[in-house]
Amino acid sequence: MSDRKPAGQFIDAAIDLLRRIRDEEADSVEAAGTLLADTVQDGGRLFAFGAGHSSLAAQDVVYRAGGLALMNLLSVPGVVGVDVMPATLGSALERVDGLASAVLDSSPIRAGDALVIISLSGRNSLPVEMAMNARALGVRVIGVTSVAYASEIKSRHASGTFLKDHCDIVLDSKIAVGDAELTLDTVPAPFAPASTVVTSALMQAMTATAAAALADRGIEPPLLRSGNVDGGHEWNGRVLDQYGDRIFYRR
């Protein structure tokens, strides 16, 4: 490690990862943003899903000031965050076969929609089956994952496959297996995960691309504004009313 203190080392590591995804994932981000724009233009709906801490990046693009109003959270009870008790239950549910099918069957998602699935390892049954079953329904799937996991660990799905194997487009977060950027002789385990920072950046880059692509086609992007700026609530009310049949977090 360098002579910097751990805080600086972590920020340097995060910056290096952000530069990597900026340079190495540019084409994939462009393709993913274009897919979202195509879906909006064609009347489809947008969904995002992540389990555990991966859900943080999914939630960050839902009902978000500066974000696409049409992005909905595909929620799976018990795995959306760490508020479930005990917290370990969420991790256990990710390994349950058949859960993804039950969730999709009871959700509003349909053919022609787009679904972004976030899973750092991409190894558990839930994200793998979510991608497989969604595509079988005619949904376009974007996976946000670390491709490195597939070469170093085994899948927990019966097929032996990973999330990355069942997506129309994959965004590789470049996060190393274990998701810890720092080590110290005095600390018995690696520490300081960067996956949330990087994955959220990928999600925002993708949605920014979609907004710009729609504008380039002469379509006003369905963007939300901050409710803390003058006129924000009125703006959002207009957008939510206009696209109400494609928004499921407003009931």
Tab-separated table of C-alpha atoms in Angstrom:
chain	number	residue	atom	x	y	z
A	1	MET	CA	0.000	0.000	0.000
A	2	SER	CA	1.051	3.592	-0.491
A	3	ASP	CA	1.982	6.083	2.211
A	4	ARG	CA	-1.494	7.590	2.053
A	5	LYS	CA	-3.875	7.050	4.942
A	6	PRO	CA	-6.619	4.441	4.429
A	7	ALA	CA	-9.224	7.081	3.522
A	8	GLY	CA	-7.058	8.403	0.706
A	9	GLN	CA	-6.131	4.890	-0.402
A	10	PHE	CA	-9.772	3.917	-0.662
A	11	ILE	CA	-10.694	7.019	-2.637
A	12	ASP	CA	-7.740	6.428	-4.963
A	13	ALA	CA	-8.883	2.825	-5.493
A	14	ALA	CA	-12.432	3.961	-6.227
A	15	ILE	CA	-11.183	6.577	-8.684
A	16	ASP	CA	-9.079	3.965	-10.468
A	17	LEU	CA	-12.124	1.710	-10.796
A	18	LEU	CA	-14.266	4.584	-12.061
A	19	ARG	CA	-11.649	5.383	-14.689
A	20	ARG	CA	-11.598	1.727	-15.743
A	21	ILE	CA	-15.343	1.523	-16.237
A	22	ARG	CA	-15.329	4.901	-18.009
A	23	ASP	CA	-12.763	3.650	-20.513
A	24	GLU	CA	-13.457	-0.081	-20.738
A	25	GLU	CA	-17.250	-0.156	-20.423
A	26	ALA	CA	-18.069	2.860	-22.594
A	27	ASP	CA	-19.530	0.783	-25.439
A	28	SER	CA	-21.595	-1.361	-23.076
A	29	VAL	CA	-22.928	1.675	-21.231
A	30	GLU	CA	-23.858	3.264	-24.552
A	31	ALA	CA	-25.662	0.085	-25.624
A	32	ALA	CA	-27.484	-0.188	-22.302
A	33	GLY	CA	-28.580	3.439	-22.364
A	34	THR	CA	-29.761	3.033	-25.948
A	35	LEU	CA	-31.778	-0.046	-24.951
A	36	LEU	CA	-33.500	1.950	-22.213
A	37	ALA	CA	-34.225	4.780	-24.642
A	38	ASP	CA	-35.634	2.310	-27.190
A	39	THR	CA	-37.859	0.827	-24.491
A	40	VAL	CA	-39.207	4.224	-23.453
A	41	GLN	CA	-39.801	5.252	-27.059
A	42	ASP	CA	-41.618	1.990	-27.824
A	43	GLY	CA	-43.971	2.320	-24.867
A	44	GLY	CA	-42.232	-0.159	-22.579
A	45	ARG	CA	-41.556	0.130	-18.884
A	46	LEU	CA	-38.248	0.135	-17.003
A	47	PHE	CA	-37.397	-1.947	-13.935
A	48	ALA	CA	-34.332	-2.376	-11.735
A	49	PHE	CA	-33.562	-5.157	-9.276
A	50	GLY	CA	-30.788	-5.870	-6.833
A	51	ALA	CA	-30.564	-7.994	-3.702
A	52	GLY	CA	-28.891	-6.956	-0.464
A	53	HIS	CA	-26.368	-4.185	-0.959
A	54	SER	CA	-26.802	-4.497	-4.742
A	55	SER	CA	-30.261	-3.071	-4.160
A	56	LEU	CA	-28.714	0.254	-3.154
A	57	ALA	CA	-27.712	1.007	-6.741
A	58	ALA	CA	-31.125	-0.110	-7.999
A	59	GLN	CA	-32.945	2.140	-5.541
A	60	ASP	CA	-30.694	5.048	-6.470
A	61	VAL	CA	-32.277	5.315	-9.929
A	62	VAL	CA	-35.915	4.984	-8.782
A	63	TYR	CA	-37.979	8.143	-8.115
A	64	ARG	CA	-34.723	10.068	-8.331
A	65	ALA	CA	-34.278	13.772	-8.916
A	66	GLY	CA	-32.438	14.048	-12.218
A	67	GLY	CA	-33.372	10.479	-13.097
A	68	LEU	CA	-35.845	8.747	-15.383
A	69	ALA	CA	-39.341	8.769	-13.931
A	70	LEU	CA	-40.126	5.456	-15.629
A	71	MET	CA	-37.573	3.429	-13.653
A	72	ASN	CA	-39.397	1.144	-11.224
A	73	LEU	CA	-37.976	-1.025	-8.448
A	74	LEU	CA	-38.695	-4.729	-8.893
A	75	SER	CA	-39.017	-5.637	-5.250
A	76	VAL	CA	-38.463	-9.067	-3.726
A	77	PRO	CA	-39.623	-9.153	-0.082
A	78	GLY	CA	-36.790	-9.975	2.266
A	79	VAL	CA	-33.895	-9.237	-0.083
A	80	VAL	CA	-34.229	-5.557	-0.985
A	81	GLY	CA	-32.067	-4.338	1.891
A	82	VAL	CA	-30.516	-5.207	5.213
A	83	ASP	CA	-33.552	-4.135	7.233
A	84	VAL	CA	-34.948	-7.682	7.220
A	85	MET	CA	-34.368	-9.489	10.504
A	86	PRO	CA	-32.166	-11.366	10.722
A	87	ALA	CA	-30.105	-9.683	8.008
A	88	THR	CA	-28.663	-13.070	7.022
A	89	LEU	CA	-32.118	-14.110	5.784
A	90	GLY	CA	-31.687	-11.894	2.732
A	91	SER	CA	-28.537	-13.737	1.718
A	92	ALA	CA	-30.280	-17.072	2.219
A	93	LEU	CA	-33.240	-16.058	0.056
A	94	GLU	CA	-30.907	-15.225	-2.843
A	95	ARG	CA	-30.082	-18.929	-3.004
A	96	VAL	CA	-33.686	-20.154	-3.093
A	97	ASP	CA	-34.666	-21.810	-6.364
A	98	GLY	CA	-37.990	-20.706	-7.836
A	99	LEU	CA	-38.248	-17.382	-6.008
A	100	ALA	CA	-37.527	-15.349	-9.139
A	101	SER	CA	-40.335	-17.068	-11.036
A	102	ALA	CA	-42.841	-16.306	-8.275
A	103	VAL	CA	-41.754	-12.655	-8.188
A	104	LEU	CA	-41.997	-12.150	-11.944
A	105	ASP	CA	-45.364	-13.892	-12.137
A	106	SER	CA	-46.832	-11.469	-9.585
A	107	SER	CA	-45.138	-8.335	-10.926
A	108	PRO	CA	-46.381	-5.955	-13.652
A	109	ILE	CA	-43.372	-6.701	-15.885
A	110	ARG	CA	-44.240	-7.855	-19.409
A	111	ALA	CA	-42.829	-8.396	-22.881
A	112	GLY	CA	-41.267	-5.242	-24.288
A	113	ASP	CA	-40.073	-3.979	-20.926
A	114	ALA	CA	-36.442	-3.638	-19.827
A	115	LEU	CA	-35.020	-4.993	-16.579
A	116	VAL	CA	-31.668	-4.058	-15.047
A	117	ILE	CA	-30.426	-6.784	-12.695
A	118	ILE	CA	-27.603	-5.912	-10.320
A	119	SER	CA	-25.603	-8.675	-8.663
A	120	LEU	CA	-21.949	-8.295	-7.788
A	121	SER	CA	-21.083	-11.990	-7.975
A	122	GLY	CA	-23.919	-13.019	-10.283
A	123	ARG	CA	-23.666	-16.512	-8.811
A	124	ASN	CA	-26.854	-16.933	-6.796
A	125	SER	CA	-30.063	-18.551	-8.004
A	126	LEU	CA	-32.197	-15.417	-7.660
A	127	PRO	CA	-30.412	-13.115	-10.148
A	128	VAL	CA	-29.641	-15.968	-12.549
A	129	GLU	CA	-33.250	-17.176	-12.644
A	130	MET	CA	-34.518	-13.604	-12.730
A	131	ALA	CA	-32.569	-13.003	-15.941
A	132	MET	CA	-33.481	-16.346	-17.504
A	133	ASN	CA	-37.191	-16.056	-16.771
A	134	ALA	CA	-37.424	-12.392	-17.722
A	135	ARG	CA	-35.903	-13.035	-21.127
A	136	ALA	CA	-38.301	-15.946	-21.627
A	137	LEU	CA	-41.130	-13.446	-21.087
A	138	GLY	CA	-39.743	-11.179	-23.813
A	139	VAL	CA	-38.098	-8.703	-21.446
A	140	ARG	CA	-34.727	-7.216	-22.388
A	141	VAL	CA	-32.183	-7.726	-19.606
A	142	ILE	CA	-29.174	-5.598	-18.662
A	143	GLY	CA	-26.849	-7.186	-16.107
A	144	VAL	CA	-24.568	-5.156	-13.856
A	145	THR	CA	-22.035	-7.513	-12.303
A	146	SER	CA	-18.371	-8.293	-11.802
A	147	VAL	CA	-17.362	-10.684	-14.545
A	148	ALA	CA	-14.270	-11.689	-12.561
A	149	TYR	CA	-16.367	-13.784	-10.188
A	150	ALA	CA	-17.297	-16.256	-12.920
A	151	SER	CA	-13.658	-17.197	-13.452
A	152	GLU	CA	-12.809	-17.627	-9.764
A	153	ILE	CA	-15.851	-19.086	-8.004
A	154	LYS	CA	-18.633	-21.569	-8.740
A	155	SER	CA	-22.213	-20.676	-9.540
A	156	ARG	CA	-24.874	-21.556	-6.991
A	157	HIS	CA	-27.456	-22.101	-9.738
A	158	ALA	CA	-28.166	-25.629	-10.906
A	159	SER	CA	-27.147	-24.711	-14.456
A	160	GLY	CA	-23.665	-23.697	-13.346
A	161	THR	CA	-24.157	-20.365	-15.094
A	162	PHE	CA	-23.913	-16.766	-13.897
A	163	LEU	CA	-26.012	-13.640	-14.380
A	164	LYS	CA	-23.682	-12.515	-17.156
A	165	ASP	CA	-24.653	-15.570	-19.207
A	166	HIS	CA	-28.332	-14.566	-19.462
A	167	CYS	CA	-28.267	-10.875	-20.365
A	168	ASP	CA	-28.719	-8.901	-23.559
A	169	ILE	CA	-26.067	-6.465	-22.327
A	170	VAL	CA	-23.555	-6.810	-19.478
A	171	LEU	CA	-21.922	-3.930	-17.621
A	172	ASP	CA	-18.785	-5.169	-15.862
A	173	SER	CA	-18.050	-3.321	-12.628
A	174	LYS	CA	-14.454	-4.652	-12.548
A	175	ILE	CA	-14.755	-5.266	-8.795
A	176	ALA	CA	-12.298	-7.896	-7.553
A	177	VAL	CA	-13.622	-11.063	-5.938
A	178	GLY	CA	-14.333	-10.313	-2.287
A	179	ASP	CA	-15.178	-6.636	-2.839
A	180	ALA	CA	-12.510	-5.161	-0.560
A	181	GLU	CA	-9.961	-2.650	-1.804
A	182	LEU	CA	-7.590	-2.342	1.151
A	183	THR	CA	-5.354	-4.575	3.260
A	184	LEU	CA	-3.228	-3.843	6.316
A	185	ASP	CA	-0.888	-6.048	8.280
A	186	THR	CA	-2.734	-5.031	11.423
A	187	VAL	CA	-6.197	-5.907	10.033
A	188	PRO	CA	-6.983	-9.638	9.690
A	189	ALA	CA	-9.263	-9.303	6.642
A	190	PRO	CA	-9.433	-7.175	3.480
A	191	PHE	CA	-11.716	-4.159	3.928
A	192	ALA	CA	-13.272	-1.096	2.263
A	193	PRO	CA	-15.730	-2.286	-0.435
A	194	ALA	CA	-16.149	-0.123	-3.543
A	195	SER	CA	-18.894	-1.974	-5.390
A	196	THR	CA	-21.671	0.450	-4.404
A	197	VAL	CA	-19.722	3.478	-5.638
A	198	VAL	CA	-18.857	1.854	-8.951
A	199	THR	CA	-22.198	0.174	-9.585
A	200	SER	CA	-24.105	3.374	-8.850
A	201	ALA	CA	-21.845	5.212	-11.295
A	202	LEU	CA	-22.611	2.640	-13.983
A	203	MET	CA	-26.346	2.981	-13.343
A	204	GLN	CA	-26.265	6.777	-13.517
A	205	ALA	CA	-24.071	6.732	-16.633
A	206	MET	CA	-26.545	4.375	-18.294
A	207	THR	CA	-29.603	6.459	-17.439
A	208	ALA	CA	-27.820	9.655	-18.505
A	209	THR	CA	-27.106	8.010	-21.841
A	210	ALA	CA	-30.768	7.072	-22.181
A	211	ALA	CA	-31.937	10.622	-21.455
A	212	ALA	CA	-29.544	12.107	-24.010
A	213	ALA	CA	-30.510	9.484	-26.609
A	214	LEU	CA	-34.196	10.319	-26.243
A	215	ALA	CA	-33.472	14.025	-26.591
A	216	ASP	CA	-31.436	13.349	-29.741
A	217	ARG	CA	-34.556	11.682	-31.197
A	218	GLY	CA	-36.710	14.701	-30.441
A	219	ILE	CA	-38.389	13.018	-27.442
A	220	GLU	CA	-38.471	14.866	-24.137
A	221	PRO	CA	-36.881	12.506	-21.594
A	222	PRO	CA	-39.285	11.744	-18.704
A	223	LEU	CA	-37.003	13.210	-16.049
A	224	LEU	CA	-37.806	14.113	-12.469
A	225	ARG	CA	-36.636	17.296	-10.780
A	226	SER	CA	-35.742	17.916	-7.161
A	227	GLY	CA	-38.699	18.755	-4.965
A	228	ASN	CA	-36.393	21.168	-3.161
A	229	VAL	CA	-36.148	23.591	-6.086
A	230	ASP	CA	-38.893	26.041	-6.980
A	231	GLY	CA	-41.348	24.453	-9.390
A	232	GLY	CA	-39.997	20.953	-8.786
A	233	HIS	CA	-43.224	19.470	-7.431
A	234	GLU	CA	-45.256	20.924	-10.291
A	235	TRP	CA	-42.798	19.579	-12.850
A	236	ASN	CA	-42.839	16.127	-11.298
A	237	GLY	CA	-46.618	16.099	-11.086
A	238	ARG	CA	-46.849	16.701	-14.821
A	239	VAL	CA	-44.360	13.929	-15.631
A	240	LEU	CA	-45.957	11.448	-13.231
A	241	ASP	CA	-49.407	12.136	-14.663
A	242	GLN	CA	-48.187	11.852	-18.255
A	243	TYR	CA	-46.519	8.497	-17.675
A	244	GLY	CA	-48.727	7.232	-14.862
A	245	ASP	CA	-49.555	3.952	-16.603
A	246	ARG	CA	-45.846	3.058	-16.706
A	247	ILE	CA	-44.957	4.028	-13.137
A	248	PHE	CA	-45.624	1.562	-10.325
A	249	TYR	CA	-44.166	3.304	-7.281
A	250	ARG	CA	-47.018	5.807	-7.291
A	251	ARG	CA	-50.264	4.285	-6.074
